[in-house]
XYZ file of C-alpha atoms in Angstrom:
673
model
C 223.518 162.952 193.235
C 226.636 164.499 191.645
C 229.111 162.416 189.745
C 231.770 162.251 192.543
C 229.224 161.113 195.145
C 227.731 158.679 192.583
C 231.182 157.195 191.889
C 231.904 156.816 195.606
C 228.505 155.170 196.130
C 229.068 152.702 193.318
C 232.644 151.964 194.425
C 231.522 151.251 197.987
C 228.770 148.931 196.765
C 231.184 147.096 194.432
C 233.689 146.644 197.247
C 230.901 145.344 199.523
C 229.662 142.976 196.830
C 233.243 141.746 196.183
C 233.819 141.021 199.872
C 230.481 139.230 200.277
C 231.076 137.307 197.048
C 234.525 136.226 198.270
C 233.158 135.030 201.642
C 230.320 133.078 200.004
C 232.615 131.377 197.493
C 235.216 130.467 200.182
C 232.421 129.158 202.409
C 231.043 127.087 199.484
C 234.538 125.766 198.852
C 235.011 124.632 202.445
C 231.523 123.119 202.460
C 232.140 121.202 199.240
C 235.521 119.963 200.509
C 233.865 118.710 203.693
C 230.808 117.221 201.996
C 232.469 115.076 199.389
C 233.791 111.711 200.609
C 237.260 110.345 200.135
C 238.494 108.505 197.031
C 237.981 105.165 198.820
C 234.235 105.712 198.728
C 234.301 106.472 195.002
C 236.023 103.203 194.179
C 232.866 101.306 195.136
C 231.281 102.675 191.947
C 233.872 101.464 189.486
C 235.532 98.217 188.456
C 239.186 97.825 189.399
C 240.286 98.488 185.778
C 238.919 102.040 185.976
C 239.658 103.066 189.565
C 242.985 104.547 188.453
C 241.048 107.128 186.407
C 239.342 108.616 189.490
C 240.527 112.022 190.655
C 238.362 113.322 193.518
C 236.998 116.774 192.764
C 236.660 118.229 196.261
C 240.055 119.914 196.609
C 240.253 121.011 192.954
C 236.776 122.518 193.082
C 237.773 124.505 196.141
C 240.862 125.782 194.251
C 238.634 126.700 191.332
C 236.174 128.600 193.566
C 239.024 130.394 195.307
C 240.460 131.158 191.846
C 237.193 132.854 190.899
C 237.683 135.107 193.899
C 241.201 136.283 193.132
C 240.639 136.527 189.373
C 237.539 138.578 190.077
C 239.039 140.822 192.756
C 242.261 141.429 190.829
C 240.863 143.833 188.167
C 238.745 145.668 190.794
C 241.827 146.138 192.994
C 243.970 147.309 190.062
C 241.224 149.688 188.914
C 240.901 151.070 192.475
C 244.682 151.567 192.729
C 244.714 153.215 189.344
C 241.985 155.686 190.291
C 243.375 156.481 193.756
C 246.996 156.850 192.752
C 246.767 158.538 189.373
C 243.430 159.848 188.107
C 242.919 162.458 190.840
C 246.284 164.048 190.068
C 245.894 164.076 186.272
C 245.130 167.123 184.237
C 241.753 166.991 182.505
C 242.414 169.655 179.904
C 241.152 168.239 176.603
C 244.155 169.317 174.589
C 246.684 167.557 176.763
C 244.641 164.647 178.098
C 245.595 161.957 175.587
C 249.229 162.755 174.654
C 250.561 163.820 178.074
C 253.971 162.254 178.776
C 253.109 161.885 182.418
C 249.941 159.971 181.526
C 251.874 157.657 179.195
C 254.305 156.806 181.928
C 251.604 156.267 184.536
C 249.634 154.044 182.124
C 252.643 151.735 181.960
C 251.696 150.239 185.372
C 248.473 148.429 184.357
C 249.874 147.725 180.877
C 253.031 146.103 182.306
C 251.013 144.120 184.841
C 248.732 142.830 182.073
C 251.642 142.000 179.761
C 253.518 140.277 182.576
C 250.465 138.229 183.429
C 250.097 137.059 179.813
C 253.826 136.260 179.625
C 253.541 134.179 182.780
C 250.638 132.240 181.308
C 252.527 131.718 178.024
C 255.529 130.394 179.978
C 253.443 127.841 181.876
C 250.782 126.788 179.355
C 250.508 123.275 177.932
C 249.305 124.731 174.606
C 252.100 124.618 172.005
C 253.184 127.688 169.979
C 251.417 130.023 172.412
C 254.179 132.664 172.533
C 254.275 132.911 168.731
C 250.503 133.230 168.389
C 250.338 135.675 171.266
C 252.987 137.891 169.729
C 251.147 137.855 166.400
C 247.911 138.647 168.248
C 249.525 141.646 169.965
C 250.491 143.054 166.550
C 247.023 142.331 165.167
C 245.506 144.065 168.236
C 247.470 147.229 167.372
C 246.074 147.113 163.852
C 242.533 146.603 165.170
C 242.927 149.610 167.495
C 244.379 151.758 164.728
C 241.483 150.897 162.408
C 238.771 150.887 165.066
C 237.414 154.300 164.089
C 237.374 153.432 160.384
C 235.806 149.974 160.967
C 233.074 151.569 163.085
C 231.813 153.535 160.075
C 231.825 150.609 157.653
C 228.412 149.031 157.078
C 227.476 146.243 154.660
C 224.060 145.036 153.537
C 222.851 142.770 156.290
C 221.814 140.021 153.882
C 225.248 140.000 152.219
C 226.944 139.958 155.621
C 224.644 137.142 156.799
C 225.412 135.144 153.631
C 229.168 135.527 154.209
C 228.831 134.428 157.827
C 226.644 131.448 156.799
C 229.242 130.287 154.281
C 232.053 130.560 156.811
C 229.995 128.678 159.410
C 229.102 126.014 156.835
C 232.753 125.445 155.889
C 233.911 124.996 159.478
C 230.847 122.906 160.393
C 231.559 120.571 157.500
C 235.044 119.977 158.907
C 233.387 118.358 161.942
C 232.148 115.480 159.818
C 233.849 112.191 160.652
C 234.601 109.668 157.860
C 234.299 105.977 158.657
C 238.037 105.326 158.210
C 238.814 107.753 161.064
C 236.627 105.608 163.308
C 238.474 102.475 162.295
C 241.996 103.903 162.566
C 241.801 105.964 165.727
C 240.494 104.656 169.042
C 240.491 108.183 170.530
C 237.904 109.293 167.991
C 235.736 106.208 168.208
C 235.680 106.229 172.026
C 234.254 109.768 172.217
C 231.862 109.426 169.310
C 230.454 106.046 170.353
C 228.168 107.234 173.262
C 226.428 109.747 170.954
C 225.921 107.163 168.172
C 224.788 104.507 170.675
C 221.979 106.599 172.167
C 220.641 107.541 168.708
C 220.851 103.938 167.425
C 218.822 102.656 170.381
C 216.074 105.267 169.902
C 215.922 104.591 166.167
C 215.071 100.948 167.037
C 212.289 101.867 169.457
C 214.137 102.070 172.779
C 213.287 104.783 175.306
C 215.926 106.762 177.203
C 215.739 106.305 181.011
C 213.500 103.239 180.551
C 215.434 100.592 178.632
C 218.376 102.633 177.425
C 220.644 105.477 178.484
C 222.202 108.633 177.010
C 225.367 110.294 178.252
C 224.626 113.859 177.094
C 220.847 114.258 177.597
C 217.541 112.635 176.662
C 216.051 114.888 174.007
C 218.579 115.015 171.164
C 218.454 111.262 170.329
C 214.765 111.596 169.479
C 215.419 114.614 167.260
C 218.101 112.659 165.409
C 215.849 109.543 165.221
C 213.131 111.620 163.529
C 215.613 112.531 160.771
C 216.800 108.942 160.359
C 213.332 107.664 159.587
C 214.022 109.017 156.096
C 217.656 107.891 155.685
C 219.816 105.107 157.145
C 221.781 105.731 160.307
C 225.505 105.550 159.706
C 228.590 107.228 161.122
C 228.542 109.588 158.156
C 224.812 110.457 158.304
C 224.837 111.168 162.053
C 228.015 113.133 161.629
C 226.348 115.257 158.984
C 223.350 115.759 161.285
C 225.596 117.151 164.047
C 227.454 119.204 161.457
C 224.163 120.943 160.636
C 223.525 121.501 164.331
C 227.030 122.997 164.594
C 226.160 125.379 161.730
C 223.038 126.422 163.604
C 225.086 127.031 166.762
C 227.587 129.190 164.848
C 224.724 131.133 163.272
C 223.132 131.902 166.648
C 226.530 133.230 167.761
C 226.536 135.403 164.677
C 223.036 136.646 165.477
C 224.172 137.457 169.028
C 226.936 139.674 167.608
C 224.377 141.259 165.255
C 222.179 142.222 168.204
C 225.165 143.771 170.007
C 227.084 145.467 167.201
C 224.595 145.832 164.391
C 223.260 143.603 161.603
C 225.293 145.481 158.981
C 228.411 146.377 160.961
C 231.758 145.040 159.792
C 232.592 144.490 163.438
C 229.959 141.758 163.517
C 231.944 139.778 160.940
C 235.296 140.525 162.618
C 234.075 139.301 165.987
C 232.423 136.266 164.423
C 235.755 135.254 162.872
C 237.382 135.581 166.314
C 234.655 133.350 167.820
C 235.248 130.718 165.110
C 238.957 130.741 165.953
C 238.365 130.312 169.674
C 235.671 127.659 169.637
C 236.325 125.554 166.557
C 238.503 122.477 167.139
C 240.584 123.100 164.021
C 242.786 125.574 165.861
C 243.449 122.913 168.488
C 244.366 120.504 165.698
C 246.767 123.140 164.388
C 248.363 123.499 167.803
C 248.270 119.901 168.964
C 249.253 118.101 165.816
C 251.015 120.903 163.885
C 250.745 119.946 160.228
C 249.890 116.337 160.976
C 249.128 114.361 157.790
C 245.823 113.008 159.144
C 244.523 115.691 161.506
C 241.994 114.843 164.190
C 239.640 117.715 163.399
C 236.445 116.107 164.623
C 237.992 113.839 167.247
C 236.382 115.206 170.359
C 233.738 117.528 169.032
C 230.823 115.782 167.449
C 228.958 116.533 170.677
C 229.848 120.255 170.367
C 226.272 121.336 169.418
C 224.902 119.391 172.389
C 226.647 121.838 174.708
C 226.705 124.953 172.519
C 223.410 125.026 170.587
C 221.081 126.179 173.392
C 223.741 128.306 175.025
C 224.310 130.326 171.847
C 220.593 130.554 171.236
C 219.889 132.059 174.664
C 222.672 134.660 174.356
C 220.841 135.898 171.295
C 217.390 135.425 172.767
C 218.207 137.454 175.922
C 219.051 140.470 173.711
C 215.697 140.091 171.925
C 213.804 139.655 175.191
C 215.303 142.773 176.766
C 214.118 144.831 173.800
C 210.578 143.497 174.230
C 210.465 142.548 177.916
C 207.217 141.211 179.237
C 205.579 138.246 180.933
C 205.005 136.247 177.732
C 208.643 136.441 176.476
C 209.806 135.612 180.039
C 207.643 132.477 180.185
C 208.685 131.516 176.676
C 212.255 131.777 177.918
C 211.508 129.495 180.862
C 209.806 126.990 178.563
C 212.797 126.948 176.230
C 215.158 126.648 179.201
C 213.215 123.580 180.321
C 213.694 122.038 176.849
C 217.428 122.815 177.060
C 217.641 120.843 180.363
C 216.227 117.795 178.610
C 218.541 118.420 175.634
C 221.696 118.529 177.795
C 221.421 118.943 181.585
C 225.014 120.192 182.003
C 224.216 123.282 179.934
C 220.441 123.465 180.424
C 220.569 123.822 184.231
C 223.059 126.668 183.887
C 220.842 128.389 181.318
C 217.849 128.047 183.646
C 219.758 129.564 186.624
C 221.254 132.411 184.540
C 217.850 133.176 182.923
C 216.133 133.399 186.352
C 218.989 135.552 187.716
C 218.765 137.911 184.762
C 215.004 138.314 185.181
C 215.446 139.069 188.898
C 218.098 141.683 188.194
C 216.018 143.284 185.411
C 212.848 143.423 187.498
C 214.703 144.858 190.492
C 216.505 147.456 188.399
C 213.294 148.733 186.797
C 211.670 149.472 190.175
C 211.457 153.080 191.270
C 213.395 152.188 194.389
C 214.921 148.943 195.557
C 212.892 147.624 198.511
C 213.528 144.410 200.336
C 209.907 143.244 200.328
C 209.334 143.810 196.587
C 212.729 142.314 195.696
C 211.975 139.227 197.818
C 208.697 138.798 195.908
C 210.570 139.010 192.604
C 213.113 136.394 193.747
C 210.347 134.127 195.060
C 208.338 134.309 191.829
C 211.344 133.346 189.733
C 212.349 130.503 192.082
C 208.789 129.219 191.757
C 209.010 129.587 187.948
C 212.214 127.535 187.935
C 210.649 124.738 190.017
C 207.488 124.829 187.910
C 209.446 124.689 184.626
C 211.670 121.794 185.744
C 208.608 119.932 187.037
C 206.743 120.530 183.767
C 209.750 119.268 181.758
C 209.941 116.083 183.814
C 206.183 115.527 183.575
C 206.275 116.069 179.822
C 209.055 113.559 179.263
C 207.496 111.083 181.754
C 204.236 111.070 179.810
C 206.120 110.769 176.517
C 208.136 107.787 177.832
C 204.996 106.106 179.200
C 203.121 106.438 175.899
C 206.185 105.239 173.972
C 207.154 102.258 176.152
C 204.400 101.668 178.739
C 206.862 102.402 181.570
C 207.820 105.437 183.590
C 211.383 106.788 183.236
C 213.952 106.317 186.012
C 214.923 109.944 186.738
C 217.742 108.813 189.005
C 219.640 107.781 185.899
C 219.161 111.252 184.361
C 221.736 112.790 186.739
C 223.842 109.666 187.253
C 226.530 110.806 184.869
C 226.786 114.207 186.591
C 227.452 112.270 189.812
C 230.099 110.167 188.141
C 231.960 113.018 186.487
C 231.396 116.119 188.597
C 231.346 114.492 192.012
C 233.642 111.482 191.633
C 236.074 113.081 189.203
C 235.963 110.175 186.740
C 238.593 110.723 184.021
C 239.102 114.297 185.199
C 242.328 116.215 184.712
C 243.870 118.570 187.287
C 243.477 122.289 186.580
C 246.797 124.094 186.274
C 247.075 127.249 188.421
C 248.607 129.224 185.548
C 246.877 128.486 182.259
C 244.862 130.314 179.602
C 241.577 129.516 181.331
C 242.276 132.651 183.365
C 241.597 135.250 180.636
C 238.305 133.535 179.860
C 237.257 133.436 183.533
C 238.462 137.038 183.942
C 236.201 138.101 181.057
C 233.186 136.589 182.790
C 234.057 138.098 186.133
C 234.748 141.558 184.830
C 231.562 141.523 182.731
C 229.469 140.510 185.743
C 230.788 143.368 187.871
C 230.480 145.776 184.934
C 226.830 144.804 184.654
C 226.305 145.182 188.404
C 227.950 148.610 188.335
C 225.624 149.781 185.561
C 222.594 148.432 187.432
C 223.580 150.289 190.587
C 223.908 153.469 188.594
C 220.566 152.791 186.767
C 222.651 153.258 183.588
C 221.262 151.339 180.560
C 219.780 148.527 182.641
C 218.892 146.367 179.617
C 222.509 146.341 178.512
C 223.680 145.617 182.080
C 221.248 142.714 182.434
C 222.555 141.176 179.189
C 226.162 141.373 180.513
C 225.093 139.777 183.799
C 223.257 136.941 182.041
C 226.153 136.032 179.715
C 228.669 136.321 182.568
C 226.581 134.115 184.891
C 226.092 131.592 182.103
C 229.811 131.561 181.292
C 230.800 131.059 184.954
C 228.328 128.170 185.129
C 229.447 126.238 182.088
C 233.073 126.839 183.025
C 232.708 124.003 185.555
C 233.066 121.609 182.595
C 236.632 122.809 182.003
C 237.281 122.943 185.748
C 236.771 119.150 185.835
C 238.141 118.083 182.463
C 241.006 120.574 182.482
C 242.431 119.878 179.056
C 242.774 122.854 176.773
C 240.604 121.050 174.211
C 237.685 121.559 176.590
C 238.050 125.350 176.428
C 236.248 125.053 173.096
C 232.942 124.450 174.818
C 233.299 127.215 177.437
C 235.078 130.050 175.590
C 232.451 131.303 173.162
C 230.487 133.476 175.649
C 233.764 135.186 176.572
C 234.498 136.252 172.993
C 230.923 137.504 172.591
C 231.345 139.572 175.759
C 234.740 140.864 174.583
C 233.375 142.000 171.190
C 230.318 143.617 172.747
C 232.339 145.434 175.401
C 234.899 146.606 172.831
C 232.168 148.309 170.772
C 230.495 149.762 173.898
C 233.812 151.286 174.999
C 234.502 152.513 171.474
C 231.185 154.419 171.491
C 232.141 156.058 174.796
C 235.536 156.949 173.392
C 234.077 158.443 170.209
C 231.582 160.589 172.058
C 234.024 163.449 172.814
C 236.309 162.432 169.908
C 238.682 159.481 169.760
C 241.843 161.161 171.018
C 239.945 163.444 173.450
C 238.426 160.437 175.223
C 239.473 158.887 178.497
C 242.772 157.017 178.463
C 241.525 154.321 180.843
C 238.852 153.456 178.268
C 241.524 153.169 175.605
C 243.567 150.844 177.816
C 240.551 148.598 178.339
C 239.983 148.530 174.589
C 243.607 147.547 174.043
C 243.308 144.582 176.439
C 240.093 143.431 174.783
C 241.672 143.871 171.355
C 244.403 141.334 172.227
C 241.721 138.814 173.239
C 239.764 139.408 170.009
C 242.836 139.434 167.761
C 243.990 136.171 169.306
C 240.877 134.408 168.028
C 241.286 135.997 164.575
C 244.904 134.820 164.423
C 243.743 131.259 165.193
C 241.147 131.440 162.419
C 243.613 132.758 159.841
C 246.339 130.329 160.973
C 243.962 127.386 160.556
C 243.126 128.117 156.914
C 245.974 126.046 155.291
C 245.329 122.938 157.387
C 241.566 123.435 157.005
C 241.853 123.530 153.219
C 244.015 120.399 153.201
C 241.669 118.542 155.489
C 238.710 119.637 153.381
C 240.229 117.802 150.378
C 241.028 114.718 152.486
C 237.543 114.673 153.928
C 235.881 114.804 150.512
C 238.071 111.959 149.271
C 237.384 109.812 152.382
C 233.628 110.361 152.210
C 233.475 109.364 148.550
C 235.042 106.000 149.361
C 233.640 105.166 152.819
C 230.193 106.718 153.039
C 228.084 103.573 152.834
C 229.659 101.010 155.148
C 231.608 101.110 158.387
C 235.141 99.684 158.285
C 234.548 97.529 161.408
C 234.366 93.844 160.501
C 235.506 94.574 156.909
C 235.117 90.933 155.811
C 231.548 90.704 157.146
C 232.478 87.677 159.276
C 229.831 88.559 161.868
C 227.008 88.929 159.333
C 225.514 85.459 160.037
C 225.165 86.312 163.738
C 223.722 89.848 163.613
C 220.181 90.077 162.234
C 218.690 93.386 161.180
C 216.187 95.025 163.573
C 216.904 92.530 166.352
C 218.452 92.884 169.767
C 222.091 91.706 169.896
C 224.614 91.249 172.669
C 228.104 92.500 171.749
C 230.836 93.121 174.318
C 233.383 95.217 172.452
C 234.650 98.787 172.304
C 233.284 98.786 168.761
C 229.891 97.382 169.672
C 227.850 100.391 168.520
C 229.622 100.514 165.147
C 228.865 96.835 164.581
C 225.210 97.332 165.581
C 224.885 100.331 163.277
C 226.554 98.537 160.361
C 224.145 95.527 160.580
C 221.093 97.716 161.478
C 220.423 96.063 164.845
C 220.409 97.343 168.411
C 221.845 96.408 171.792
C 219.861 94.001 173.948
C 221.461 95.598 177.040
C 219.505 98.216 179.017
C 222.390 100.656 178.465
C 223.321 102.340 175.227
C 227.104 102.579 175.296
C 229.390 99.878 176.569
C 232.371 102.233 176.352
C 231.261 103.795 179.592
C 228.573 101.826 181.441
C 230.351 98.453 181.640
C 232.890 99.985 184.047
C 230.183 100.849 186.549
C 229.501 98.198 189.216
C 225.788 99.021 189.543
C 225.297 98.312 185.815
C 226.728 94.812 185.984
C 223.562 93.207 187.391
C 221.537 94.720 184.576
C 223.979 93.422 181.988
C 224.098 90.024 183.661
C 220.321 89.809 183.662
C 220.206 90.473 179.883
C 222.747 87.670 179.391
C 220.952 85.195 181.620
C 217.595 85.862 179.923
C 219.190 84.866 176.590
C 217.534 87.874 174.978
C 219.790 87.403 171.960
C 220.557 84.161 170.196
C 224.216 85.038 169.771
C 226.660 86.722 172.127
C 229.740 88.244 170.527
C 232.715 89.228 172.670
C 235.917 90.831 171.460
C 238.977 88.776 172.462
C 240.799 91.762 173.971
C 237.743 92.282 176.246
C 238.098 88.895 177.862
C 238.434 90.627 181.256
C 234.621 90.483 181.434
C 234.806 86.757 182.061
C 235.991 87.723 185.534
C 232.880 89.836 186.216
C 230.108 88.250 184.135
C 228.844 84.703 183.875
C 228.243 83.255 180.391
C 226.822 79.934 181.555
C 223.703 80.520 179.473
C 225.808 80.483 176.292
C 228.261 78.117 174.684
C 231.068 78.986 172.263
C 230.482 77.905 168.664
C 232.964 79.853 166.551
C 235.862 82.313 166.525
C 237.134 84.970 164.142
C 240.562 86.670 164.369
C 239.061 89.324 166.641
C 235.850 87.883 168.161
C 234.480 84.857 169.978
C 230.908 83.871 169.102
C 228.681 82.189 171.664
C 225.188 80.793 171.140
C 222.376 80.722 173.701
C 221.876 77.170 174.900
C 218.137 77.277 174.347
C 218.787 77.745 170.602
C 221.277 74.859 170.431
C 220.188 71.933 168.325
């Protein structure tokens, strides 16, 4: 098949895939809109005080799915217009190909469209200082393009490069550590950190997730943390350091993913890693949101960052390794690890599982001599069976673990209860703006997926194409988190695959451009490199721009940790000490309940870990009431500002015996003298 026929074949297949993809997504959008009930049904789940936070997801999810269509089809349409209108009429003489005035003028069309799109996003974004940073990024992109040939030839000892990346990752991971005084002085921080701390504290004291406790972000990580805290006390600082180490591991897997794509000694690996740090580390959001604030909220929302990023970054690296040594054993190892990732964090783990199975199907189909329906159906069936088997094995493994630990089987209905609350009901969700900087990230995933499909159809470097398809599918899957919680802070957890794709594609295009000589290469490749360079340079600008505030916060953090490492600032006068006994179950109704339990080394007598979330769910109230009526704790402590619970819960089994400025102390009647 000659090149012209091959191009027409691939173009027709891509157009067919794009049309089918659009129809499927629109159908899914209408189905979802019809399936989900009205807001009135959701309100039956929540207390009146939280019903105002419900934003039904049906319509917004349809807008998101439709957005995937137009963002995906847009670059294909522009590329088709570009080829049909211009490339067939262009001279292909090597000497005049790059510097032709006619070509420069014709290239202005896609360049102006791209620039106009970015300007529109900058005009409508909620992110401060975007125009300034975008302008700086455009200048940095020009420098990156000008030096691209020189940087390509620079190689450094891989151990030296790894040490530099490790130090950078360590510095930014350390900035995620939360000192105790930040918990005391900022309710925003304490509210988001409390569910993580609560689950770990319950497990440390012998509770079992899904049996007599809960966990908002997954069932496996509290046990990993509890194993560490057998050797040191659990405090805000120690758990924060534990997650800081997991953050370092996440960053290092991202670095290894770049190494697999661009080379273990290439300077590009370090450049792209710096861009990834800028995009995914919360410090750039602090720089933008609080602009030289005296007490920056670096770690405010991000202690859970490794829970979402650790396994995702690991699999992006592992897929590259697997494709170099493809076989049944590495494939089943991948399925086993994907099953573990589901237990670690179901939001990310289920996406990893689906993307892994999809990649294996594409790879197996692409390596056949000819694509046949029967053999392809067998491949799809085997991988669907593998997914079901893996998920079943993961559930059986944890069920046996829970039974041996507690003597009871886990309630798997509670495992996905939070997904129902957030992703179906829209609890505390934010509307997604039509014009916002989620679009370049989503565009990167969409373009990469179709780029991978195009290479697979051409049987051109199928391993490379499968890697692009995996990362793109994974990115599209985890993007649903931002779709629901549409605050630009949440882009941190969904942007890192996009920057890995951008760096990898930039180097791949550079290799194509250098093959005939840099200025003798195809101009359309150079234009693609320029667009990717802006995306990469933007992350680098964020990293560089964050250095002054990072250095200042580093000093503040060291000073805070020296003075507040050992004790939490809640209940500073220890007024509750007589009522909270170490290693005993306690009943505390307060937004600071977990911090009090951790300070006095006790655990919650409730069958839920975090009162910051569960006490607003109507179906949890009977469980909480039962714990109160059974008088499982001698003392019941309720914060005065939480007196609303007297309207929902009965405290007849207790009588009030004392008060502090912030709390009321009640004693179980059976303990009364």
